[in-house]
Amino acid sequence: MSTEQTPEAPAEPRPGRLAAAAALSALEGLALVAGGLYMLVMGLTGKPDRPTQAETGGLTLVVLGLIPLIAARGLLRRRSWSRGPAMITQIMALPVAWMFLNSDGAPWIPAGIALAAVAVTGLVLLVNPATTKALGIRGPMRDA
């Protein structure tokens, strides 16, 4: 195999913060896909009030779950484009966590706390200088 066909290994090892951000993104993606599959199965086999709504919601969650999964793969492979979808996923998780925290149900409040902690941790990891350097992202003042 020629050197043109083999990808070069990065010169520096992957920072732990980048790996942790990828892991959190993958965790969120898997949770969305699992929730979507559950809704889909319940819509198809269960007796929901509105089967079409359950099936559509489940399919939507599965598709939305692919975004952080693809971003996690990109983060592990040090692709600079992957930070954007990963950050958007974290930002979108914050209002969901807020909704859980303001719910009346006891099981939703701990879920809201956990989701908020994961989202804030993910954002902190994604904007960390070690992560941005590993992804090859330069700030606006460094372009000159």
JSON list of C-alpha atoms in Angstrom, two decimals:
[
{"chain": "A", "resi": 1, "resn": "MET", "atom": "CA", "xyz": [0.00, 0.00, 0.00]},
{"chain": "A", "resi": 2, "resn": "SER", "atom": "CA", "xyz": [1.44, 3.39, -0.92]},
{"chain": "A", "resi": 3, "resn": "THR", "atom": "CA", "xyz": [1.81, 6.27, 1.48]},
{"chain": "A", "resi": 4, "resn": "GLU", "atom": "CA", "xyz": [-0.86, 8.18, -0.46]},
{"chain": "A", "resi": 5, "resn": "GLN", "atom": "CA", "xyz": [-3.51, 5.68, 0.60]},
{"chain": "A", "resi": 6, "resn": "THR", "atom": "CA", "xyz": [-2.63, 5.34, 4.25]},
{"chain": "A", "resi": 7, "resn": "PRO", "atom": "CA", "xyz": [-3.81, 8.11, 6.55]},
{"chain": "A", "resi": 8, "resn": "GLU", "atom": "CA", "xyz": [-1.11, 9.67, 8.67]},
{"chain": "A", "resi": 9, "resn": "ALA", "atom": "CA", "xyz": [-1.34, 9.34, 12.41]},
{"chain": "A", "resi": 10, "resn": "PRO", "atom": "CA", "xyz": [-1.61, 12.65, 14.28]},
{"chain": "A", "resi": 11, "resn": "ALA", "atom": "CA", "xyz": [1.70, 13.95, 15.55]},
{"chain": "A", "resi": 12, "resn": "GLU", "atom": "CA", "xyz": [0.42, 14.50, 19.08]},
{"chain": "A", "resi": 13, "resn": "PRO", "atom": "CA", "xyz": [-1.68, 12.12, 21.17]},
{"chain": "A", "resi": 14, "resn": "ARG", "atom": "CA", "xyz": [-5.40, 12.84, 21.46]},
{"chain": "A", "resi": 15, "resn": "PRO", "atom": "CA", "xyz": [-6.10, 15.07, 24.48]},
{"chain": "A", "resi": 16, "resn": "GLY", "atom": "CA", "xyz": [-8.20, 13.48, 27.18]},
{"chain": "A", "resi": 17, "resn": "ARG", "atom": "CA", "xyz": [-10.63, 16.38, 26.99]},
{"chain": "A", "resi": 18, "resn": "LEU", "atom": "CA", "xyz": [-11.29, 15.67, 23.33]},
{"chain": "A", "resi": 19, "resn": "ALA", "atom": "CA", "xyz": [-11.91, 11.99, 24.05]},
{"chain": "A", "resi": 20, "resn": "ALA", "atom": "CA", "xyz": [-14.23, 12.92, 26.92]},
{"chain": "A", "resi": 21, "resn": "ALA", "atom": "CA", "xyz": [-16.17, 15.33, 24.70]},
{"chain": "A", "resi": 22, "resn": "ALA", "atom": "CA", "xyz": [-16.53, 12.60, 22.08]},
{"chain": "A", "resi": 23, "resn": "ALA", "atom": "CA", "xyz": [-17.72, 10.15, 24.74]},
{"chain": "A", "resi": 24, "resn": "LEU", "atom": "CA", "xyz": [-20.35, 12.58, 26.05]},
{"chain": "A", "resi": 25, "resn": "SER", "atom": "CA", "xyz": [-21.55, 13.30, 22.52]},
{"chain": "A", "resi": 26, "resn": "ALA", "atom": "CA", "xyz": [-21.79, 9.58, 21.78]},
{"chain": "A", "resi": 27, "resn": "LEU", "atom": "CA", "xyz": [-23.66, 9.01, 25.07]},
{"chain": "A", "resi": 28, "resn": "GLU", "atom": "CA", "xyz": [-26.22, 11.65, 24.14]},
{"chain": "A", "resi": 29, "resn": "GLY", "atom": "CA", "xyz": [-26.59, 10.22, 20.66]},
{"chain": "A", "resi": 30, "resn": "LEU", "atom": "CA", "xyz": [-27.14, 6.71, 21.99]},
{"chain": "A", "resi": 31, "resn": "ALA", "atom": "CA", "xyz": [-29.71, 8.01, 24.48]},
{"chain": "A", "resi": 32, "resn": "LEU", "atom": "CA", "xyz": [-31.61, 9.79, 21.70]},
{"chain": "A", "resi": 33, "resn": "VAL", "atom": "CA", "xyz": [-31.54, 6.73, 19.45]},
{"chain": "A", "resi": 34, "resn": "ALA", "atom": "CA", "xyz": [-32.67, 4.46, 22.31]},
{"chain": "A", "resi": 35, "resn": "GLY", "atom": "CA", "xyz": [-35.50, 6.80, 23.23]},
{"chain": "A", "resi": 36, "resn": "GLY", "atom": "CA", "xyz": [-36.54, 7.06, 19.61]},
{"chain": "A", "resi": 37, "resn": "LEU", "atom": "CA", "xyz": [-36.54, 3.31, 19.12]},
{"chain": "A", "resi": 38, "resn": "TYR", "atom": "CA", "xyz": [-38.59, 2.90, 22.29]},
{"chain": "A", "resi": 39, "resn": "MET", "atom": "CA", "xyz": [-41.16, 5.43, 21.02]},
{"chain": "A", "resi": 40, "resn": "LEU", "atom": "CA", "xyz": [-41.24, 3.74, 17.62]},
{"chain": "A", "resi": 41, "resn": "VAL", "atom": "CA", "xyz": [-41.80, 0.29, 19.09]},
{"chain": "A", "resi": 42, "resn": "MET", "atom": "CA", "xyz": [-44.48, 1.58, 21.45]},
{"chain": "A", "resi": 43, "resn": "GLY", "atom": "CA", "xyz": [-46.16, 3.39, 18.58]},
{"chain": "A", "resi": 44, "resn": "LEU", "atom": "CA", "xyz": [-46.18, 0.27, 16.44]},
{"chain": "A", "resi": 45, "resn": "THR", "atom": "CA", "xyz": [-47.01, -2.38, 19.05]},
{"chain": "A", "resi": 46, "resn": "GLY", "atom": "CA", "xyz": [-48.48, -0.51, 22.00]},
{"chain": "A", "resi": 47, "resn": "LYS", "atom": "CA", "xyz": [-51.69, 1.38, 22.32]},
{"chain": "A", "resi": 48, "resn": "PRO", "atom": "CA", "xyz": [-50.68, 5.04, 22.44]},
{"chain": "A", "resi": 49, "resn": "ASP", "atom": "CA", "xyz": [-53.33, 7.76, 22.18]},
{"chain": "A", "resi": 50, "resn": "ARG", "atom": "CA", "xyz": [-51.92, 8.82, 18.82]},
{"chain": "A", "resi": 51, "resn": "PRO", "atom": "CA", "xyz": [-49.87, 6.07, 17.11]},
{"chain": "A", "resi": 52, "resn": "THR", "atom": "CA", "xyz": [-48.82, 8.30, 14.22]},
{"chain": "A", "resi": 53, "resn": "GLN", "atom": "CA", "xyz": [-47.49, 10.92, 16.62]},
{"chain": "A", "resi": 54, "resn": "ALA", "atom": "CA", "xyz": [-45.51, 8.29, 18.57]},
{"chain": "A", "resi": 55, "resn": "GLU", "atom": "CA", "xyz": [-44.04, 6.83, 15.38]},
{"chain": "A", "resi": 56, "resn": "THR", "atom": "CA", "xyz": [-43.12, 10.25, 13.97]},
{"chain": "A", "resi": 57, "resn": "GLY", "atom": "CA", "xyz": [-41.61, 11.34, 17.28]},
{"chain": "A", "resi": 58, "resn": "GLY", "atom": "CA", "xyz": [-39.62, 8.13, 17.53]},
{"chain": "A", "resi": 59, "resn": "LEU", "atom": "CA", "xyz": [-38.29, 8.43, 14.01]},
{"chain": "A", "resi": 60, "resn": "THR", "atom": "CA", "xyz": [-37.36, 12.06, 14.65]},
{"chain": "A", "resi": 61, "resn": "LEU", "atom": "CA", "xyz": [-35.41, 11.13, 17.79]},
{"chain": "A", "resi": 62, "resn": "VAL", "atom": "CA", "xyz": [-33.54, 8.38, 15.95]},
{"chain": "A", "resi": 63, "resn": "VAL", "atom": "CA", "xyz": [-32.51, 10.78, 13.20]},
{"chain": "A", "resi": 64, "resn": "LEU", "atom": "CA", "xyz": [-31.56, 13.49, 15.71]},
{"chain": "A", "resi": 65, "resn": "GLY", "atom": "CA", "xyz": [-29.50, 10.91, 17.61]},
{"chain": "A", "resi": 66, "resn": "LEU", "atom": "CA", "xyz": [-27.36, 10.34, 14.54]},
{"chain": "A", "resi": 67, "resn": "ILE", "atom": "CA", "xyz": [-26.06, 13.94, 14.69]},
{"chain": "A", "resi": 68, "resn": "PRO", "atom": "CA", "xyz": [-24.14, 13.61, 17.98]},
{"chain": "A", "resi": 69, "resn": "LEU", "atom": "CA", "xyz": [-23.00, 10.11, 17.02]},
{"chain": "A", "resi": 70, "resn": "ILE", "atom": "CA", "xyz": [-21.49, 11.39, 13.79]},
{"chain": "A", "resi": 71, "resn": "ALA", "atom": "CA", "xyz": [-20.01, 14.35, 15.68]},
{"chain": "A", "resi": 72, "resn": "ALA", "atom": "CA", "xyz": [-18.46, 11.98, 18.24]},
{"chain": "A", "resi": 73, "resn": "ARG", "atom": "CA", "xyz": [-16.83, 9.99, 15.47]},
{"chain": "A", "resi": 74, "resn": "GLY", "atom": "CA", "xyz": [-15.51, 13.20, 13.94]},
{"chain": "A", "resi": 75, "resn": "LEU", "atom": "CA", "xyz": [-14.14, 14.35, 17.29]},
{"chain": "A", "resi": 76, "resn": "LEU", "atom": "CA", "xyz": [-12.29, 11.08, 17.74]},
{"chain": "A", "resi": 77, "resn": "ARG", "atom": "CA", "xyz": [-10.84, 11.42, 14.25]},
{"chain": "A", "resi": 78, "resn": "ARG", "atom": "CA", "xyz": [-9.92, 15.08, 14.96]},
{"chain": "A", "resi": 79, "resn": "ARG", "atom": "CA", "xyz": [-12.15, 16.59, 12.29]},
{"chain": "A", "resi": 80, "resn": "SER", "atom": "CA", "xyz": [-12.64, 20.31, 12.92]},
{"chain": "A", "resi": 81, "resn": "TRP", "atom": "CA", "xyz": [-16.18, 20.29, 11.46]},
{"chain": "A", "resi": 82, "resn": "SER", "atom": "CA", "xyz": [-17.34, 17.95, 14.24]},
{"chain": "A", "resi": 83, "resn": "ARG", "atom": "CA", "xyz": [-17.14, 20.57, 16.98]},
{"chain": "A", "resi": 84, "resn": "GLY", "atom": "CA", "xyz": [-20.10, 22.52, 15.54]},
{"chain": "A", "resi": 85, "resn": "PRO", "atom": "CA", "xyz": [-22.68, 19.70, 15.62]},
{"chain": "A", "resi": 86, "resn": "ALA", "atom": "CA", "xyz": [-21.38, 18.59, 19.02]},
{"chain": "A", "resi": 87, "resn": "MET", "atom": "CA", "xyz": [-21.79, 22.10, 20.44]},
{"chain": "A", "resi": 88, "resn": "ILE", "atom": "CA", "xyz": [-25.25, 22.50, 18.92]},
{"chain": "A", "resi": 89, "resn": "THR", "atom": "CA", "xyz": [-26.28, 19.22, 20.54]},
{"chain": "A", "resi": 90, "resn": "GLN", "atom": "CA", "xyz": [-25.12, 20.47, 23.95]},
{"chain": "A", "resi": 91, "resn": "ILE", "atom": "CA", "xyz": [-26.88, 23.80, 23.51]},
{"chain": "A", "resi": 92, "resn": "MET", "atom": "CA", "xyz": [-30.11, 22.06, 22.46]},
{"chain": "A", "resi": 93, "resn": "ALA", "atom": "CA", "xyz": [-29.91, 19.82, 25.54]},
{"chain": "A", "resi": 94, "resn": "LEU", "atom": "CA", "xyz": [-30.01, 22.78, 27.94]},
{"chain": "A", "resi": 95, "resn": "PRO", "atom": "CA", "xyz": [-33.68, 23.78, 27.31]},
{"chain": "A", "resi": 96, "resn": "VAL", "atom": "CA", "xyz": [-34.68, 20.13, 27.53]},
{"chain": "A", "resi": 97, "resn": "ALA", "atom": "CA", "xyz": [-32.92, 19.89, 30.89]},
{"chain": "A", "resi": 98, "resn": "TRP", "atom": "CA", "xyz": [-34.70, 23.07, 32.02]},
{"chain": "A", "resi": 99, "resn": "MET", "atom": "CA", "xyz": [-38.06, 21.58, 31.00]},
{"chain": "A", "resi": 100, "resn": "PHE", "atom": "CA", "xyz": [-37.26, 18.43, 33.00]},
{"chain": "A", "resi": 101, "resn": "LEU", "atom": "CA", "xyz": [-36.27, 20.51, 36.03]},
{"chain": "A", "resi": 102, "resn": "ASN", "atom": "CA", "xyz": [-39.56, 22.42, 35.91]},
{"chain": "A", "resi": 103, "resn": "SER", "atom": "CA", "xyz": [-41.71, 19.31, 35.64]},
{"chain": "A", "resi": 104, "resn": "ASP", "atom": "CA", "xyz": [-43.87, 17.98, 38.44]},
{"chain": "A", "resi": 105, "resn": "GLY", "atom": "CA", "xyz": [-42.79, 14.37, 38.12]},
{"chain": "A", "resi": 106, "resn": "ALA", "atom": "CA", "xyz": [-40.15, 13.11, 40.53]},
{"chain": "A", "resi": 107, "resn": "PRO", "atom": "CA", "xyz": [-38.20, 11.01, 38.00]},
{"chain": "A", "resi": 108, "resn": "TRP", "atom": "CA", "xyz": [-37.80, 13.94, 35.59]},
{"chain": "A", "resi": 109, "resn": "ILE", "atom": "CA", "xyz": [-35.98, 16.26, 37.99]},
{"chain": "A", "resi": 110, "resn": "PRO", "atom": "CA", "xyz": [-32.92, 13.98, 38.43]},
{"chain": "A", "resi": 111, "resn": "ALA", "atom": "CA", "xyz": [-32.93, 13.43, 34.66]},
{"chain": "A", "resi": 112, "resn": "GLY", "atom": "CA", "xyz": [-32.88, 17.21, 34.17]},
{"chain": "A", "resi": 113, "resn": "ILE", "atom": "CA", "xyz": [-29.97, 17.61, 36.58]},
{"chain": "A", "resi": 114, "resn": "ALA", "atom": "CA", "xyz": [-28.00, 14.85, 34.83]},
{"chain": "A", "resi": 115, "resn": "LEU", "atom": "CA", "xyz": [-28.75, 16.24, 31.36]},
{"chain": "A", "resi": 116, "resn": "ALA", "atom": "CA", "xyz": [-27.76, 19.77, 32.38]},
{"chain": "A", "resi": 117, "resn": "ALA", "atom": "CA", "xyz": [-24.52, 18.50, 33.91]},
{"chain": "A", "resi": 118, "resn": "VAL", "atom": "CA", "xyz": [-23.67, 16.52, 30.76]},
{"chain": "A", "resi": 119, "resn": "ALA", "atom": "CA", "xyz": [-24.48, 19.47, 28.47]},
{"chain": "A", "resi": 120, "resn": "VAL", "atom": "CA", "xyz": [-22.47, 22.02, 30.45]},
{"chain": "A", "resi": 121, "resn": "THR", "atom": "CA", "xyz": [-19.56, 19.60, 30.80]},
{"chain": "A", "resi": 122, "resn": "GLY", "atom": "CA", "xyz": [-19.68, 18.90, 27.08]},
{"chain": "A", "resi": 123, "resn": "LEU", "atom": "CA", "xyz": [-19.62, 22.61, 26.25]},
{"chain": "A", "resi": 124, "resn": "VAL", "atom": "CA", "xyz": [-16.69, 23.23, 28.58]},
{"chain": "A", "resi": 125, "resn": "LEU", "atom": "CA", "xyz": [-14.76, 20.35, 27.02]},
{"chain": "A", "resi": 126, "resn": "LEU", "atom": "CA", "xyz": [-15.52, 21.52, 23.47]},
{"chain": "A", "resi": 127, "resn": "VAL", "atom": "CA", "xyz": [-14.33, 25.11, 24.01]},
{"chain": "A", "resi": 128, "resn": "ASN", "atom": "CA", "xyz": [-11.24, 24.06, 25.94]},
{"chain": "A", "resi": 129, "resn": "PRO", "atom": "CA", "xyz": [-8.00, 25.32, 24.31]},
{"chain": "A", "resi": 130, "resn": "ALA", "atom": "CA", "xyz": [-6.53, 21.80, 24.21]},
{"chain": "A", "resi": 131, "resn": "THR", "atom": "CA", "xyz": [-9.57, 20.58, 22.29]},
{"chain": "A", "resi": 132, "resn": "THR", "atom": "CA", "xyz": [-9.59, 23.43, 19.80]},
{"chain": "A", "resi": 133, "resn": "LYS", "atom": "CA", "xyz": [-5.85, 23.00, 19.22]},
{"chain": "A", "resi": 134, "resn": "ALA", "atom": "CA", "xyz": [-6.23, 19.25, 18.67]},
{"chain": "A", "resi": 135, "resn": "LEU", "atom": "CA", "xyz": [-9.00, 19.92, 16.15]},
{"chain": "A", "resi": 136, "resn": "GLY", "atom": "CA", "xyz": [-6.90, 22.52, 14.35]},
{"chain": "A", "resi": 137, "resn": "ILE", "atom": "CA", "xyz": [-9.33, 25.35, 15.07]},
{"chain": "A", "resi": 138, "resn": "ARG", "atom": "CA", "xyz": [-7.71, 28.76, 15.21]},
{"chain": "A", "resi": 139, "resn": "GLY", "atom": "CA", "xyz": [-9.27, 31.83, 16.77]},
{"chain": "A", "resi": 140, "resn": "PRO", "atom": "CA", "xyz": [-9.96, 35.02, 14.78]},
{"chain": "A", "resi": 141, "resn": "MET", "atom": "CA", "xyz": [-6.84, 36.76, 16.10]},
{"chain": "A", "resi": 142, "resn": "ARG", "atom": "CA", "xyz": [-4.56, 33.86, 15.15]},
{"chain": "A", "resi": 143, "resn": "ASP", "atom": "CA", "xyz": [-5.41, 33.99, 11.44]},
{"chain": "A", "resi": 144, "resn": "ALA", "atom": "CA", "xyz": [-3.20, 37.02, 10.80]}
]
